[in-house]
XYZ file of C-alpha atoms in Angstrom:
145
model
C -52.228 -25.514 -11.604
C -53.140 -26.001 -8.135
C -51.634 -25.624 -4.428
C -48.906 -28.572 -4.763
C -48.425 -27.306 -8.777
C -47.376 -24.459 -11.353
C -46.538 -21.147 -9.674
C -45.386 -19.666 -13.331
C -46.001 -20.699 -16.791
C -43.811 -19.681 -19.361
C -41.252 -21.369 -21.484
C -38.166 -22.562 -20.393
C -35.467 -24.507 -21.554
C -35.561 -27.719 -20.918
C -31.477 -28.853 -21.378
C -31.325 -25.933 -18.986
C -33.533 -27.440 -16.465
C -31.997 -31.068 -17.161
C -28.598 -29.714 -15.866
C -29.945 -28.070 -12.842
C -30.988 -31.490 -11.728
C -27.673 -32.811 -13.069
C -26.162 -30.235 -10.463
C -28.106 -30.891 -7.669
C -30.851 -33.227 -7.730
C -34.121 -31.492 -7.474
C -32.946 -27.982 -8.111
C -34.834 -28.566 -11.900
C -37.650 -29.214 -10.146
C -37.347 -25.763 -7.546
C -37.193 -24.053 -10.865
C -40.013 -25.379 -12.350
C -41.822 -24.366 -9.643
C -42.490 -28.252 -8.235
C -41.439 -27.608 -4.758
C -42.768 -30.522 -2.869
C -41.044 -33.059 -5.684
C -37.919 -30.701 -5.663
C -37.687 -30.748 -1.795
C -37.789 -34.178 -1.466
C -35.059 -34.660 -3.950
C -33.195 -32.536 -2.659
C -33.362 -34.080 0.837
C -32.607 -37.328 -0.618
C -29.751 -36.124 -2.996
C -28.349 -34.782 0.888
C -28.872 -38.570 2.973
C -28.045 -40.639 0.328
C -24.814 -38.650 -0.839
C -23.955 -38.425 2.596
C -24.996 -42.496 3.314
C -22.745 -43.647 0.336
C -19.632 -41.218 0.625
C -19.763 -40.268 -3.094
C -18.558 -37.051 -2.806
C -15.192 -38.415 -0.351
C -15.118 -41.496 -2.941
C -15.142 -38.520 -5.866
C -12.837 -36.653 -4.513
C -10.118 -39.440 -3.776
C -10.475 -40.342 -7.360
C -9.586 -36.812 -8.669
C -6.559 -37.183 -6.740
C -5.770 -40.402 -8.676
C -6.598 -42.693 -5.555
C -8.788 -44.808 -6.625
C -8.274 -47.851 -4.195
C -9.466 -45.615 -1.646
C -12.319 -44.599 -3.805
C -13.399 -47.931 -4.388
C -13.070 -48.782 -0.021
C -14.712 -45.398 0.600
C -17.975 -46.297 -1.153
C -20.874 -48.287 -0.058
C -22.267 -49.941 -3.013
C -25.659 -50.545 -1.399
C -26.182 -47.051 -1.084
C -24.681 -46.344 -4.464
C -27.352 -48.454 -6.034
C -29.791 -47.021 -4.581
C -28.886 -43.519 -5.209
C -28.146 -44.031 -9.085
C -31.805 -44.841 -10.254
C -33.439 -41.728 -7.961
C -31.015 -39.832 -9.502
C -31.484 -40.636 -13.397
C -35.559 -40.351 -12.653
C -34.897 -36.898 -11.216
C -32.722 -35.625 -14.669
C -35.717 -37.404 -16.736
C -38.559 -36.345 -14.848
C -37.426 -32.769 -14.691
C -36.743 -32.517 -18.270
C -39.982 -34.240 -18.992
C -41.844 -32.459 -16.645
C -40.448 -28.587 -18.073
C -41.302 -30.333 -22.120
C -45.063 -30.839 -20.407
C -45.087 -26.778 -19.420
C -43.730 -25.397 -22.458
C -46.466 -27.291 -24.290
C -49.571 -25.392 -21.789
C -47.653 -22.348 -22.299
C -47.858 -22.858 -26.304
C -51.767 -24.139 -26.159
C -52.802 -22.076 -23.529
C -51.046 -18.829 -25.980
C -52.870 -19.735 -28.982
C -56.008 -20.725 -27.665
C -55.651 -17.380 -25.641
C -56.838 -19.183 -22.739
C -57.929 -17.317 -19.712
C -56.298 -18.145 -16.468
C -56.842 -16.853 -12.822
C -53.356 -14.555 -12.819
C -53.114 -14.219 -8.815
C -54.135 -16.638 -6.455
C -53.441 -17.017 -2.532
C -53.500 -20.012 -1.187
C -52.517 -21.855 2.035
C -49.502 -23.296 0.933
C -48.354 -20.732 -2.093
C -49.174 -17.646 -4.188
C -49.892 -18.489 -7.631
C -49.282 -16.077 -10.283
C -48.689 -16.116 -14.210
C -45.780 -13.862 -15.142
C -44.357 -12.706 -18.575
C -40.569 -13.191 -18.386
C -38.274 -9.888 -19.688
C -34.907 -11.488 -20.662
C -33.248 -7.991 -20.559
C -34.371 -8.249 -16.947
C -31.937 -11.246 -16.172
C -29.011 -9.682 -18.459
C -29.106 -6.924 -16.217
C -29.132 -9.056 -12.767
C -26.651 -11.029 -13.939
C -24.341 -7.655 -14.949
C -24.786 -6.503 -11.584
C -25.019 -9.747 -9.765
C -23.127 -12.469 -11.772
C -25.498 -16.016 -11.542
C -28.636 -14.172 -10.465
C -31.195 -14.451 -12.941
C-alpha cells in the first residue's frame, strides 16, 4: 500500500473485475482502487476509440452494414488499440488475484496494518465489506453497490 496503491483490501471477485475492464477499459482498475493505471486507461480507451471509429464501425455492423464497417475503421488505430486493451482485461484480473491473496495472508497471519492514512494524493483506509449493505443500495438504487 502506498500513495499511488491499495485504498481497500478485501476480496473481490476477480471475473467481476475482468468484465468491468471488458466494459470500459480501466474501470477494473478504478475498482481495485489503482487510479493512476485506471485513469490512464480510461483516457486511452476514450482517444483511441474515438481515433479508430470502433464504436461508428460497431454500430454499422449491427445494422448489417458491414462494407461501411470495414471503410469506417482505421486499421492502424485498431491495432494499436487491441493489445492495450487485452493487457488491461489481464492485468486487472491479475492484479485483483494479487489482492485477494494479501487479503488471505494478511487474515491469517493477523497482520497489523495502519487502518487510516492521509496522504497528499489519497486517504487510505482498510474496510470490512457488509454485503447486506450493497443488497440494500441496490434495492433502493438499482446498480449502486
Amino acid at each position: 500500500m502506498s500513495q499511488l496503491g491499495t485504498t481497500q483490501i478485501h476480496l473481490r471477485n476477480p471475473l467481476i473485475i475482468a468484465w468491468w475492464s471488458a466494459a470500459f477499459l480501466g474501470f477494473g482498475h478504478l475498482l481495485l482502487s489503482k487510479y493512476l493505471r485506471g485513469y490512464v486507461l480510461v483516457l486511452w480507451e476514450i482517444i483511441i476509440n474515438i481515433s479508430a471509429n470502433i464504436n461508428l464501425a460497431m454500430i454499422y455492423s449491427f445494422q448489417g452494414q458491414f462494407d461501411l464497417a470495414k471503410q469506417v475503421v482505421e486499421p492502424r488505430w485498431m491495432l494499436l488499440y487491441i493489445p492495450v486493451y487485452i493487457y488491461g482485461f489481464w492485468d486487472s484480473y491479475r492484479t485483483s488475484v494479487d489482492l485477494n491473496k494479501v487479503f488471505i495472508l494478511a487474515y491469517r497471519e493477523n497482520a497489523r496494518f495502519i487502518h487510516f492514512q492521509i496522504t497528499a494524493l489519497e486517504i487510505n483506509y482498510l474496510d470490512k465489506r457488509k454485503p447486506w449493505v450493497a443488497v440494500m443500495w441496490s434495492f433502493f438504487m438499482p446498480g449502486a453497490r
